[in-house]
PDB file of C-alpha atoms and ligand atoms in Angstrom:
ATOM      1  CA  UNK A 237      72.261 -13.150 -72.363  1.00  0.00           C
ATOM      2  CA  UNK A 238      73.091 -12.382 -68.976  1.00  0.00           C
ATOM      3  CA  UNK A 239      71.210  -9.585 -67.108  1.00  0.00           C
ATOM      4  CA  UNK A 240      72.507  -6.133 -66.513  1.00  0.00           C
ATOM      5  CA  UNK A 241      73.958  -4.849 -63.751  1.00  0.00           C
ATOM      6  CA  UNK A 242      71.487  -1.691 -64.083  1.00  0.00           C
ATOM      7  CA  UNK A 243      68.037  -3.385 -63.529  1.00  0.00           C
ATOM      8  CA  UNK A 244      64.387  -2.344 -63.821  1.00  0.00           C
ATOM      9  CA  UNK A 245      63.088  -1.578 -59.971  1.00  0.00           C
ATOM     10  CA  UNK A 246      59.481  -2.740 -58.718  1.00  0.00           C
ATOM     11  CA  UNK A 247      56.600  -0.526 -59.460  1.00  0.00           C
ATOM     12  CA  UNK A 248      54.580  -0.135 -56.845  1.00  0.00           C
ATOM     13  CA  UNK A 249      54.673   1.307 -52.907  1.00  0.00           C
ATOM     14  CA  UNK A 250      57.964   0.229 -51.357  1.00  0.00           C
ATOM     15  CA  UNK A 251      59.898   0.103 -48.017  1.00  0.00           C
ATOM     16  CA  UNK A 252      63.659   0.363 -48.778  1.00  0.00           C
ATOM     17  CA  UNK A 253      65.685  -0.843 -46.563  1.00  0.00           C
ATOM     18  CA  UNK A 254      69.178   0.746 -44.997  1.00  0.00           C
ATOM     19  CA  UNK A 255      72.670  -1.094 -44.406  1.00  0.00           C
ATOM     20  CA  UNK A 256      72.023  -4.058 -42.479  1.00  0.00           C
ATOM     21  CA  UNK A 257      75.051  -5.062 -41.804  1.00  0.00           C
ATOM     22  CA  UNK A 258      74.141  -8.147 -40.189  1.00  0.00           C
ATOM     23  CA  UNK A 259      71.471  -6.889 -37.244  1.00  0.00           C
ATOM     24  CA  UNK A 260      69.448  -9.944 -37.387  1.00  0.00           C
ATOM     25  CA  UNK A 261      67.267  -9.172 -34.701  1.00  0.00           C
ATOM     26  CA  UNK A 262      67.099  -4.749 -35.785  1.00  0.00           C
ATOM     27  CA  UNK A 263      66.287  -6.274 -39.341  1.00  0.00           C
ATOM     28  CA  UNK A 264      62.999  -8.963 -37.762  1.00  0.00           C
ATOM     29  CA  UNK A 265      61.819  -5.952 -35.978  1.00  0.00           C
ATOM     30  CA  UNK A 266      61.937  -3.715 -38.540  1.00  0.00           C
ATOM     31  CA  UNK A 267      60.060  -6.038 -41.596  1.00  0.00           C
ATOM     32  CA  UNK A 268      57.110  -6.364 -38.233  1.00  0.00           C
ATOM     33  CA  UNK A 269      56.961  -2.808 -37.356  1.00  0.00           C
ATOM     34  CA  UNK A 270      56.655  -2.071 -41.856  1.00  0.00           C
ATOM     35  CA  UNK A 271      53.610  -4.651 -41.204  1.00  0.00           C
ATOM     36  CA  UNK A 272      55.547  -7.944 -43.180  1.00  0.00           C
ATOM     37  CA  UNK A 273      54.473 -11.148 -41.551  1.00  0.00           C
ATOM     38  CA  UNK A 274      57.595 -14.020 -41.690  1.00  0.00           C
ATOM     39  CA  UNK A 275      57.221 -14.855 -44.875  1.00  0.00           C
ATOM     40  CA  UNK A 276      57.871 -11.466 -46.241  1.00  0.00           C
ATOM     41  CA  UNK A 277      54.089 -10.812 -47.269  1.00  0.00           C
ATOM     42  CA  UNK A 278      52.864  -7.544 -46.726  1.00  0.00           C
ATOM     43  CA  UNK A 279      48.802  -7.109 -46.645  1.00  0.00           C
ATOM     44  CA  UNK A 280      48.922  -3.406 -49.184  1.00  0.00           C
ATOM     45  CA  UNK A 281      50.995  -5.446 -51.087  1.00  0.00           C
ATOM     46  CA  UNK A 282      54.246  -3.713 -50.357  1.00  0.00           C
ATOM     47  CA  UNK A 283      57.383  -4.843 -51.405  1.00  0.00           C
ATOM     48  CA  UNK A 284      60.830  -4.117 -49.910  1.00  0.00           C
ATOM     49  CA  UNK A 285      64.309  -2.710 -51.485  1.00  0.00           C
ATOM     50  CA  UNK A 286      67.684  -3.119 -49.688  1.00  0.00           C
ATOM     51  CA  UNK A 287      70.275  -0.272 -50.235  1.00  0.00           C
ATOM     52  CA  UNK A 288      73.294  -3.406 -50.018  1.00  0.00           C
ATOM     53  CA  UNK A 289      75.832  -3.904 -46.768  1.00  0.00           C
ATOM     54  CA  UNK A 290      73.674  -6.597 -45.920  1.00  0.00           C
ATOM     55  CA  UNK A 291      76.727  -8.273 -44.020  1.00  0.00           C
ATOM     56  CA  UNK A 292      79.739  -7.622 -42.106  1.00  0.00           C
ATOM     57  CA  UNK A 293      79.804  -6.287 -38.573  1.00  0.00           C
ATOM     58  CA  UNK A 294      76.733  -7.691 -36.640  1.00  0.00           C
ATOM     59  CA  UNK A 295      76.491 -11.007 -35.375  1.00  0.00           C
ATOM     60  CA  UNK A 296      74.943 -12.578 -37.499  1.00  0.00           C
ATOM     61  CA  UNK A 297      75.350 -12.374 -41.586  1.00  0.00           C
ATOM     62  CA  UNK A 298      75.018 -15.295 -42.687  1.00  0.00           C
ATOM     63  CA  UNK A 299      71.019 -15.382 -41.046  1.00  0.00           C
ATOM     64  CA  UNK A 300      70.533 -11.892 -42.828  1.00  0.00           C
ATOM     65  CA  UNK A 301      71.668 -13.291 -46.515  1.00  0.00           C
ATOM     66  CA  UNK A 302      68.995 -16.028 -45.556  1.00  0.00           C
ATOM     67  CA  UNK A 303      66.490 -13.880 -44.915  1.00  0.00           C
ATOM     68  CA  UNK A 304      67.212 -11.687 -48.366  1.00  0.00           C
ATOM     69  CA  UNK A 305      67.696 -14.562 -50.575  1.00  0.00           C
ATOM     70  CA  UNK A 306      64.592 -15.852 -49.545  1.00  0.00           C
ATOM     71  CA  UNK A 307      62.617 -12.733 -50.416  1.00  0.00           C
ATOM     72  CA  UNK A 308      64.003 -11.856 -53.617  1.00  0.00           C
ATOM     73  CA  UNK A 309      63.416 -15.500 -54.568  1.00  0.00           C
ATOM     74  CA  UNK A 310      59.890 -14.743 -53.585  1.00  0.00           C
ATOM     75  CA  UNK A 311      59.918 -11.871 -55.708  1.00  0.00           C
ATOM     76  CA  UNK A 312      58.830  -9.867 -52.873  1.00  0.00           C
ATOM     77  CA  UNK A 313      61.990  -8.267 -52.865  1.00  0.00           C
ATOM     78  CA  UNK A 314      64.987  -6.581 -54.615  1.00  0.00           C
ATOM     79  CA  UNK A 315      68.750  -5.588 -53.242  1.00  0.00           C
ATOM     80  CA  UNK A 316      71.812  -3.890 -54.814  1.00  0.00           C
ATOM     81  CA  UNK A 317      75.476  -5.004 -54.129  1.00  0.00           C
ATOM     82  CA  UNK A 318      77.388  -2.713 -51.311  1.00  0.00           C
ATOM     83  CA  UNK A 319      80.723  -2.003 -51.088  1.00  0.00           C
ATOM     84  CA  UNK A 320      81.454  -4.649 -48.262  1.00  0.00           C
ATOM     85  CA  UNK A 321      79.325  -7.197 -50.663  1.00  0.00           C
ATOM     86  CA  UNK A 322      81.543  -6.369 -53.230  1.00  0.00           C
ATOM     87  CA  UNK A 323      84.691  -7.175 -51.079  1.00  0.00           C
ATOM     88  CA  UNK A 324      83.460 -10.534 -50.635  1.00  0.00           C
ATOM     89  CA  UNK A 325      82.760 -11.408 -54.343  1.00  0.00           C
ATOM     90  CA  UNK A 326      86.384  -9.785 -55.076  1.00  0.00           C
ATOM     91  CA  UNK A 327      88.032 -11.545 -51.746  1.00  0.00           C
ATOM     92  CA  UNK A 328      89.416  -8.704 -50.780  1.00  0.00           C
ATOM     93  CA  UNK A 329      89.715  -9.358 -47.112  1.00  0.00           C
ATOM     94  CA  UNK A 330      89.194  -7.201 -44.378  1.00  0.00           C
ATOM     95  CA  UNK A 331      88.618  -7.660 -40.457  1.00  0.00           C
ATOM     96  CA  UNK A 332      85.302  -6.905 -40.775  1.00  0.00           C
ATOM     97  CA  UNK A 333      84.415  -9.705 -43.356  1.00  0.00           C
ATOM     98  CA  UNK A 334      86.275 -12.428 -41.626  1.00  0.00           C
ATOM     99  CA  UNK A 335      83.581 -14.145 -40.542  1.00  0.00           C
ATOM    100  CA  UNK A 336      82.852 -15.080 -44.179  1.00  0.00           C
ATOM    101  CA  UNK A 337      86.126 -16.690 -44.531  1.00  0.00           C
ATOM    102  CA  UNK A 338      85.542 -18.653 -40.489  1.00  0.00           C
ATOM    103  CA  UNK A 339      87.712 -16.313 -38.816  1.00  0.00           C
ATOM    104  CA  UNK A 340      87.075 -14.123 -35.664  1.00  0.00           C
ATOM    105  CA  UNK A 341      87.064 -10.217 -36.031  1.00  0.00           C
ATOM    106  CA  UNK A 342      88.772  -8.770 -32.798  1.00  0.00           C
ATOM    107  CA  UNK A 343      88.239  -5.006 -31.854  1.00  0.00           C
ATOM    108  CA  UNK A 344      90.840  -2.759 -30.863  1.00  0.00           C
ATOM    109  CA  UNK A 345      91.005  -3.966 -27.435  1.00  0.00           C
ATOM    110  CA  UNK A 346      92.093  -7.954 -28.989  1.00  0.00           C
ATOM    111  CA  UNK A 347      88.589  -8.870 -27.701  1.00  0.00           C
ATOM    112  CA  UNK A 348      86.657 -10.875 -30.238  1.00  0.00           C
ATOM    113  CA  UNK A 349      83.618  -9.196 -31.783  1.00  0.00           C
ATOM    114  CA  UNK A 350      80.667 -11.768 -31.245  1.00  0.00           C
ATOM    115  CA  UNK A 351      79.911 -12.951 -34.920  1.00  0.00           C
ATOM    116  CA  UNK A 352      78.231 -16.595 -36.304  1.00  0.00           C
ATOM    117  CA  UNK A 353      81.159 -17.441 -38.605  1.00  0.00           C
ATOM    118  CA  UNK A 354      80.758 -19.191 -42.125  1.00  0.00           C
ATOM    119  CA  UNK A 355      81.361 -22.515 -43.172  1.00  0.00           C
ATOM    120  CA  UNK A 356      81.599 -23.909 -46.743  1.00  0.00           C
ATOM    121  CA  UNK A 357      77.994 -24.251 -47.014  1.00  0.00           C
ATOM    122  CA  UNK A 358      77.302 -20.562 -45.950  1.00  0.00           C
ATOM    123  CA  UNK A 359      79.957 -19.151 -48.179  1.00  0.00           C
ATOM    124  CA  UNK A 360      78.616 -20.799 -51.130  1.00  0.00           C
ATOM    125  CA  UNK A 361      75.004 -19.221 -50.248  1.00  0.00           C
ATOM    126  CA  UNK A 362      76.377 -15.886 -49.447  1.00  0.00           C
ATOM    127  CA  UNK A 363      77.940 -15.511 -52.914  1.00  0.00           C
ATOM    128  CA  UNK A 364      75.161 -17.335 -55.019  1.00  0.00           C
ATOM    129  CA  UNK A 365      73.261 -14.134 -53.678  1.00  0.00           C
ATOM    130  CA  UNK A 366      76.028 -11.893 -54.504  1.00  0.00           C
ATOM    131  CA  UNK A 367      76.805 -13.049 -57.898  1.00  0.00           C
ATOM    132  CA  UNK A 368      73.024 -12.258 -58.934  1.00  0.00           C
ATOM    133  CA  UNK A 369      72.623  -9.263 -57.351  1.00  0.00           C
ATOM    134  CA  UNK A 370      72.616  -5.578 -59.636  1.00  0.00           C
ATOM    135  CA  UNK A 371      74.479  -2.634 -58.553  1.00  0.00           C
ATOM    136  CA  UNK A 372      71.387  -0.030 -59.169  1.00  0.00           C
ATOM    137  CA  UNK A 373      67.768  -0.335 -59.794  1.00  0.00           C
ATOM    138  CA  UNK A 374      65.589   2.631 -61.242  1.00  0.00           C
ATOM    139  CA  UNK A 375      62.002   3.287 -62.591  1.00  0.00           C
ATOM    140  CA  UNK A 376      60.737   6.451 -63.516  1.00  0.00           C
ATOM    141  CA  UNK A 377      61.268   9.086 -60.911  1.00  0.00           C
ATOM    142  CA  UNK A 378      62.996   6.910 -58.552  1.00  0.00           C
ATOM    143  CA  UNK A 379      66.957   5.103 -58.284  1.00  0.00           C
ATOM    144  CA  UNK A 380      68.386   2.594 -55.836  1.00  0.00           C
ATOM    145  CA  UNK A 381      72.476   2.419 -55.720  1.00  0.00           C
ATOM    146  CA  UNK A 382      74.436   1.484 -52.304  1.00  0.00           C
ATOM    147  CA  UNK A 383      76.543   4.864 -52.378  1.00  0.00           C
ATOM    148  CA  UNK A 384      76.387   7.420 -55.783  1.00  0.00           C
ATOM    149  CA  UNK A 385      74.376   7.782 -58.288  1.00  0.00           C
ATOM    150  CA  UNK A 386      76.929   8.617 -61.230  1.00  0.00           C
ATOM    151  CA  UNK A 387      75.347   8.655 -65.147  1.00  0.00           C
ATOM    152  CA  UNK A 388      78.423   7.856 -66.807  1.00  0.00           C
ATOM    153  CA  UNK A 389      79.208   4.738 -64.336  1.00  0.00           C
ATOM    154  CA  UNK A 390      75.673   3.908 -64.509  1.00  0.00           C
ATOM    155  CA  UNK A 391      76.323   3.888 -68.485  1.00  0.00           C
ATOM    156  CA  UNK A 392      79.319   1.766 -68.562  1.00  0.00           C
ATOM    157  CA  UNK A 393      77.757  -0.831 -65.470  1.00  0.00           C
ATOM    158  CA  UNK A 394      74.527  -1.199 -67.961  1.00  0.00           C
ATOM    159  CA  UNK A 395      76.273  -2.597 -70.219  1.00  0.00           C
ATOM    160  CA  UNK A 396      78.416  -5.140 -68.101  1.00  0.00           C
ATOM    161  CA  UNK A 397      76.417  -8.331 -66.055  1.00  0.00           C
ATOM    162  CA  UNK A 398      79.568  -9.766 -63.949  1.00  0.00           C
ATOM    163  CA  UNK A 399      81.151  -7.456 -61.810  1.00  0.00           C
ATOM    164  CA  UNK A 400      84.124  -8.757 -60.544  1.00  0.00           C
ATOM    165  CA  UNK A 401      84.796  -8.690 -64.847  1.00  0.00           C
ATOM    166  CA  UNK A 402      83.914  -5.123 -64.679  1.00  0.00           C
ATOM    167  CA  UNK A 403      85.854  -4.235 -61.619  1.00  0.00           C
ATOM    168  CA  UNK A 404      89.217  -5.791 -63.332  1.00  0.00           C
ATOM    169  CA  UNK A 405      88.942  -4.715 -66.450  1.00  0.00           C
ATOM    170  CA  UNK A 406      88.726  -1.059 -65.026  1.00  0.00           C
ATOM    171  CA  UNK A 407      91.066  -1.756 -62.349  1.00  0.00           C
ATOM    172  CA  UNK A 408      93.624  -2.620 -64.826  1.00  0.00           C
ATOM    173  CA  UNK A 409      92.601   0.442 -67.280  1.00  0.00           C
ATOM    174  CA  UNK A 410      93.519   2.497 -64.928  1.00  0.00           C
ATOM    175  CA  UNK A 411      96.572   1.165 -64.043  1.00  0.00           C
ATOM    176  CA  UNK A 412      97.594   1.181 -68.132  1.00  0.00           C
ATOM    177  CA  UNK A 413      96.744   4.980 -68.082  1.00  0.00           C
ATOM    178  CA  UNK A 414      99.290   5.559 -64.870  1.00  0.00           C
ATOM    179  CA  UNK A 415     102.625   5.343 -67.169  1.00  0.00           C
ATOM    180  CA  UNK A 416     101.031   8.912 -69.239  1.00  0.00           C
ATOM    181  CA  UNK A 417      99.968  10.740 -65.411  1.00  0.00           C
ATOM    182  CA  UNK A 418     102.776  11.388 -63.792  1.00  0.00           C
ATOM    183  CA  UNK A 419     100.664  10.903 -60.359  1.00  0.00           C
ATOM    184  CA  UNK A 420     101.662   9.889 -56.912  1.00  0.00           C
ATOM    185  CA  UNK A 421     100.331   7.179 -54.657  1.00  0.00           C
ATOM    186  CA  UNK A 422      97.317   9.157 -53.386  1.00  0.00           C
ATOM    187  CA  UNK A 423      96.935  10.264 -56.730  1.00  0.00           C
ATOM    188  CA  UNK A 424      96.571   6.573 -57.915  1.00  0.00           C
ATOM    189  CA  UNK A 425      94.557   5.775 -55.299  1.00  0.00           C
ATOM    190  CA  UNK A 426      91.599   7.933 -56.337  1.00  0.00           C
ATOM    191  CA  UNK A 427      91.925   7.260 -59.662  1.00  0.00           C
ATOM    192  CA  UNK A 428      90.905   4.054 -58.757  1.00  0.00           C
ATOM    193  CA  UNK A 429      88.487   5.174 -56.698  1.00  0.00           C
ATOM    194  CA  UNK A 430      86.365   7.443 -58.881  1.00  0.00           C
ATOM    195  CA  UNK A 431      87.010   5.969 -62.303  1.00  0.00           C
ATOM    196  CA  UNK A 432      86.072   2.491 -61.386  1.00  0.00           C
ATOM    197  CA  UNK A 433      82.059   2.221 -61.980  1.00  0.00           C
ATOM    198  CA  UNK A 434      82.088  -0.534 -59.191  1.00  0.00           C
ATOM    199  CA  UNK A 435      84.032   1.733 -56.564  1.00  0.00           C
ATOM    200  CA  UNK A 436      82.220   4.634 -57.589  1.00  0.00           C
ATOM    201  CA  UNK A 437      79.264   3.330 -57.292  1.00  0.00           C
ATOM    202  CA  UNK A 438      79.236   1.244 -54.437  1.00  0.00           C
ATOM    203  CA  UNK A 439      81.713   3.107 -52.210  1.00  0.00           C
ATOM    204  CA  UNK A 440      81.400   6.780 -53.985  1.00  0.00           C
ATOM    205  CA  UNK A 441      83.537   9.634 -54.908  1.00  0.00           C
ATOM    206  CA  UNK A 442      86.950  11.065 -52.963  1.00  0.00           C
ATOM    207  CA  UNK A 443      88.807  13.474 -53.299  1.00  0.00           C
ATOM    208  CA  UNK A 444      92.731  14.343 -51.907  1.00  0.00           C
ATOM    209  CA  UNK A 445      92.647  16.636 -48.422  1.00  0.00           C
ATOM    210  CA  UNK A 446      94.993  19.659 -47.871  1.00  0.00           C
ATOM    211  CA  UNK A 447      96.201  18.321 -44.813  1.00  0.00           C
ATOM    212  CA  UNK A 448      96.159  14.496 -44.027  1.00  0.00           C
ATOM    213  CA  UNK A 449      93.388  13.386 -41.183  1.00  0.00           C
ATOM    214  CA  UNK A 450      93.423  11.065 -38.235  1.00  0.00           C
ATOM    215  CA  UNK A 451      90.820   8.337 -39.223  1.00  0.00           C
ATOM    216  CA  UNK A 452      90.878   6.526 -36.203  1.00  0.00           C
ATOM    217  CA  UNK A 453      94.516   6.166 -35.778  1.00  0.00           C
ATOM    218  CA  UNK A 454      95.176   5.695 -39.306  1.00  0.00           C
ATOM    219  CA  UNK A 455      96.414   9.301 -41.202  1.00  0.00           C
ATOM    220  CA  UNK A 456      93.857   9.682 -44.715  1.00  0.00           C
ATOM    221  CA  UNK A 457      95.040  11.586 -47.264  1.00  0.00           C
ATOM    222  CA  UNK A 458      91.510  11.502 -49.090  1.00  0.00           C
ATOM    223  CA  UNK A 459      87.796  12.070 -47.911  1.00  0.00           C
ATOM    224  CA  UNK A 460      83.999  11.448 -49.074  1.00  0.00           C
ATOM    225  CA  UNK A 461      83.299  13.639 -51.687  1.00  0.00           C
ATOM    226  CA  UNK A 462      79.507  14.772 -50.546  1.00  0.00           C
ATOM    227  CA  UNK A 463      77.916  14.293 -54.147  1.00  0.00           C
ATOM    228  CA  UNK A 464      74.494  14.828 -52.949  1.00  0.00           C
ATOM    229  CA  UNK A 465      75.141  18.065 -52.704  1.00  0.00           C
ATOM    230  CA  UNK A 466      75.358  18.536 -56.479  1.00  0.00           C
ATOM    231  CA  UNK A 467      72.694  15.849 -57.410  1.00  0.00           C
ATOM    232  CA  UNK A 468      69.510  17.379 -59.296  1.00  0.00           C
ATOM    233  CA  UNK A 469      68.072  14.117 -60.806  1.00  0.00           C
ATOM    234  CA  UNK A 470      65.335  11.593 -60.568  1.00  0.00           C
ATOM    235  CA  UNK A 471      64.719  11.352 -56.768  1.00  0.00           C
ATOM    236  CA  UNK A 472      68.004   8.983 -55.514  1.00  0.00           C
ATOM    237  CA  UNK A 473      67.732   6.667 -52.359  1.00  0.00           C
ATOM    238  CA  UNK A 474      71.502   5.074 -51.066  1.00  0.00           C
ATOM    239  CA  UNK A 475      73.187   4.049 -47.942  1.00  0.00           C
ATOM    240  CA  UNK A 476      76.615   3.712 -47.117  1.00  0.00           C
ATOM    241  CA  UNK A 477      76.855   7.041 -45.282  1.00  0.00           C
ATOM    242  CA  UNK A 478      75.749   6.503 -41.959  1.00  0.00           C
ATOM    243  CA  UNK A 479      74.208   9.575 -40.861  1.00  0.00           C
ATOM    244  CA  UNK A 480      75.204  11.253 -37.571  1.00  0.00           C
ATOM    245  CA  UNK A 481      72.752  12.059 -35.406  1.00  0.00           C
ATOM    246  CA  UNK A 482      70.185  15.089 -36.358  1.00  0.00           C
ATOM    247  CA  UNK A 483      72.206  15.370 -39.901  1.00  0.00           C
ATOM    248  CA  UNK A 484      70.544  13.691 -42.790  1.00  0.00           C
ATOM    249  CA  UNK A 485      72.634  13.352 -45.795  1.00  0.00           C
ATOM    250  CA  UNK A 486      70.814  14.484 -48.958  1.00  0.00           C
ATOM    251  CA  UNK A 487      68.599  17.200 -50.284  1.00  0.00           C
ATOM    252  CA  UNK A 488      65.288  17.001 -52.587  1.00  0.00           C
ATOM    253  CA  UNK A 489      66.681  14.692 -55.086  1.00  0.00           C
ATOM    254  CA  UNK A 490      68.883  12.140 -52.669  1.00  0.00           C
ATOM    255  CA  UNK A 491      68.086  10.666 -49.739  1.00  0.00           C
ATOM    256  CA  UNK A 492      70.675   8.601 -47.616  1.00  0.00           C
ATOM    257  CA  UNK A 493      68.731   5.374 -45.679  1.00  0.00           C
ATOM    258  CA  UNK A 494      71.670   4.243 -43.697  1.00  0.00           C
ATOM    259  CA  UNK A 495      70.799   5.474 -40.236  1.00  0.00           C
ATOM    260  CA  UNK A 496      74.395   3.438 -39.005  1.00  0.00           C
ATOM    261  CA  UNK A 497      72.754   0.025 -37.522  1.00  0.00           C
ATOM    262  CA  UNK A 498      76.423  -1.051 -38.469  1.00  0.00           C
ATOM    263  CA  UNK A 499      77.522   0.532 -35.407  1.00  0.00           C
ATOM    264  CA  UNK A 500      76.254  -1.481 -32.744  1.00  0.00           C
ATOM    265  CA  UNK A 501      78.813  -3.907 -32.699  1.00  0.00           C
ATOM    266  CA  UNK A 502      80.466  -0.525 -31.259  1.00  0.00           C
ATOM    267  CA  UNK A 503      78.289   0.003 -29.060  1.00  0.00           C
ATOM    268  CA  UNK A 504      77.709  -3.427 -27.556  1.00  0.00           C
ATOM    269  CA  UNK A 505      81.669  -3.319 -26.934  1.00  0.00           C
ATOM    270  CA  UNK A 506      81.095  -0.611 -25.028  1.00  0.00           C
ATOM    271  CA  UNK A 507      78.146  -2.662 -22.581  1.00  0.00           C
ATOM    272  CA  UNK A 508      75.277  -1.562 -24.091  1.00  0.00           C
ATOM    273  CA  UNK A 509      72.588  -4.222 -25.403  1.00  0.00           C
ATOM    274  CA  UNK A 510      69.498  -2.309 -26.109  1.00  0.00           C
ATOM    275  CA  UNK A 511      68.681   1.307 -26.341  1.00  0.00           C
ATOM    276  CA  UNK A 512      71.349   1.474 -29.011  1.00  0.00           C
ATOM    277  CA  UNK A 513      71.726   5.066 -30.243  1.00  0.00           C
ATOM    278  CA  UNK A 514      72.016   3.794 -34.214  1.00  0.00           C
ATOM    279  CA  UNK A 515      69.108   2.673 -35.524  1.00  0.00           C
ATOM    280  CA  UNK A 516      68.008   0.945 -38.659  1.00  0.00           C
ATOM    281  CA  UNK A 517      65.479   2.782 -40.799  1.00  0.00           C
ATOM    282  CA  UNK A 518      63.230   2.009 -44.096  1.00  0.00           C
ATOM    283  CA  UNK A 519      62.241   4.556 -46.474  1.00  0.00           C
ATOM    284  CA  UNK A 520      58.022   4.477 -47.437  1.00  0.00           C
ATOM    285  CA  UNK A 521      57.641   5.204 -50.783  1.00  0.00           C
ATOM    286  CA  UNK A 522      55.966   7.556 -52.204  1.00  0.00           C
ATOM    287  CA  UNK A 523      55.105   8.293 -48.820  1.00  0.00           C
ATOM    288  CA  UNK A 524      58.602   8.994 -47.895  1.00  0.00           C
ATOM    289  CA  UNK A 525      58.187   8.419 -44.352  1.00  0.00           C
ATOM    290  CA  UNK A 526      60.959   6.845 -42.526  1.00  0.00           C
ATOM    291  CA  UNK A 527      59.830   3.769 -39.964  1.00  0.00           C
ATOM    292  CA  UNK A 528      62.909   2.569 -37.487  1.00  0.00           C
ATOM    293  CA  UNK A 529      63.617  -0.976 -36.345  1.00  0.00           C
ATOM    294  CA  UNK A 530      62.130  -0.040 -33.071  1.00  0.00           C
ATOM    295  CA  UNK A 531      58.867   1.131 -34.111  1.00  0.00           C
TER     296      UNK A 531
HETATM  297 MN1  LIG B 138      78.777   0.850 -47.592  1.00  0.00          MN
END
C-alpha cells in the first residue's frame, strides 16, 4: 500500500524549518548557526522539519531540493508539500516556477530575476522529491502543514497517498456540485479554494471581500482567511504567511515559521545584497525558540 499523505512526525527535539524558497546560501547558514555540520548531523541529535515552499523565487532551487532530498534520505529529516510544490507536481505554471520548466522569471521592470534554471535531469529530481513528500506530519501535541491545519481535510488527505489524484478528484467534485449553487465566478473560485483538502491545506482558507482590493496591480475579490485565530488544538507549526515585521501570525496553539526569506529576490532588485530585512527562521522544539539564518 502506498503511504498516506498524513504521516507520523519524528519524536524527538526538532528545528523546523520556514519557506525556503530557494535561499541557498540563508538555508547553509541557518542548518550552521542550529549547530548541523554538512552532512545534516546534529551532535544532541536533532533533527530538522521543513514547513514546504522549498523552491521558487531565490536563485537557486534546484541546490535547495538537493540539499532536502539528501536529508530526508538520511532520515535526518522530514518536509511537507507547499503550495508552490504543489504547482509543480500539478504543472500549473506560474512566473515564479519557471525556472523549473528552463525559463527566465522577469520582474516587473522586464529585468530577469537571477535564478539557476532546470534541465531534464533537475526536473526529474525535483519531482521524485515531490511525489514522496506528505502534506502534514503530527505526533502527540505537535502538527506540521505548509498553510492550515483543517480536521476534516486532514481526514479526507489521510486517506489518499497521490495528490495530484486527490487534487482532481476534488477539483472536479466541485465543479459537479456548481450546476445545484447558483454561484458566480468568485463564488466558484473559493469553493475551490476551501473545499479542496490540497488547496486548503497547502494554500489555506479565503473568503469573498466587500469591496475588491489592489493586490499589486491586480483587483482581488477574496482574502486570507486568518484561521489561527480560531485554532484551539494540538500546538500547530506552518508557513506560507510571511509575517510582516513585529507581527507574528498565531496564538498559543499555531505558530507561523515563515519569516518571508521569499522576499529577497525583492529586495536584491532593489540593490540590496546583504542586510536583507526578511529573514529565514527555525522553530526549536520544545524549546520553542526561534534561531534566524544570520545567527
Ligand atoms: Mn506558501
Amino acid at each position: 500500500m502506498m503511504p498516506s499523505l498524513i504521516q507520523p512526525l519524528f519524536d524527538g527535539p526538532l528545528d523546523i524549518v520556514g519557506d525556503v524558497h530557494g535561499e541557498i546560501d540563508a538555508l547553509r547558514s541557518l542548518l550552521g548557526h542550529l549547530g548541523y555540520d554538512e552532512a545534516g548531523r546534529h551532535p544532541h541529535g536533532r533533527r530538522l522539519v521543513f514547513v514546504g515552499d522549498l523552491t521558487d523565487r531565490g536563485p537557486n532551487s534546484p541546490a535547495v531540493v538537493d540539499i532536502v532530498s539528501t536529508l530526508i534520505d538520511s532520515g535526518r529529516a522530514q518536509c511537507v508539500l507547499g503550495n508552490h510544490d504543489v504547482n509543480i507536481l500539478l504543472d500549473h505554471r506560474k512566473p515564479e516556477n519557471k525556472w523549473f520548466w528552463g525559463e527566465e522569471f522577469f520582474d516587473g521592470q522586464g529585468r530577469v530575476v537571477p535564478q539557476v534554471l532546470a534541465n531534464v535531469a533537475t526536473q526529474q529530481r525535483v519531482l521524485g522529491l515531490f511525489r514522496r513528500l506528505p502534506i502534514a506530519l503530527a505526533r502527540d501535541g505537535l502538527r506540521i502543514v505548509h498553510a492550515c491545519w483543517n480536521d476534516e481535510m486532514i481526514g479526507i488527505a489521510k486517506g489518499a497517498s497521490d495528490v495530484v489524484n486527490l487534487y482532481n478528484q476534488h477539483h472536479e467534485l466541485i465543479e459537479c456540485s456548481f450546476p445545484d449553487l447558483e454561484l458566480d465566478e468568485i463564488d466558484q473560485g473559493l469553493e475551490h479554494q476551501n473545499k479542496n483538502p490540497v488547496k486548503r491545506l497547502t494554500s489555506g482558507p479565503e473568503e469573498r471581500v466587500g469591496n475588491p482590493i489592489d493586490a499589486g496591480g491586480k483587483i482581488r475579490n477574496e482574502q486570507r482567511v486568518e484561521w489561527w485565530n480560531a485554532y484551539q488544538g494540538v500546538f500547530c507549526v506552518f508557513g506560507h504567511y510571511s509575517i510582516p515585521e513585529g507581527r507574528p501570525h498565531g496564538n498559543g496553539s499555531a505558530f507561523c515559521v515563515d519569516y518571508g526569506v521569499g522576499k529577497r529576490w525583492t529586495e536584491r532588485r532593489d540593490g540590496k545584497s546583504s542586510d536583507f530585512s526578511c529573514k529565514l527562521g527555525a522553530l526549536r522544539f520544545p524549546e520553542r525558540v526561534v534561531v534566524f539564518d544570520e545567527g
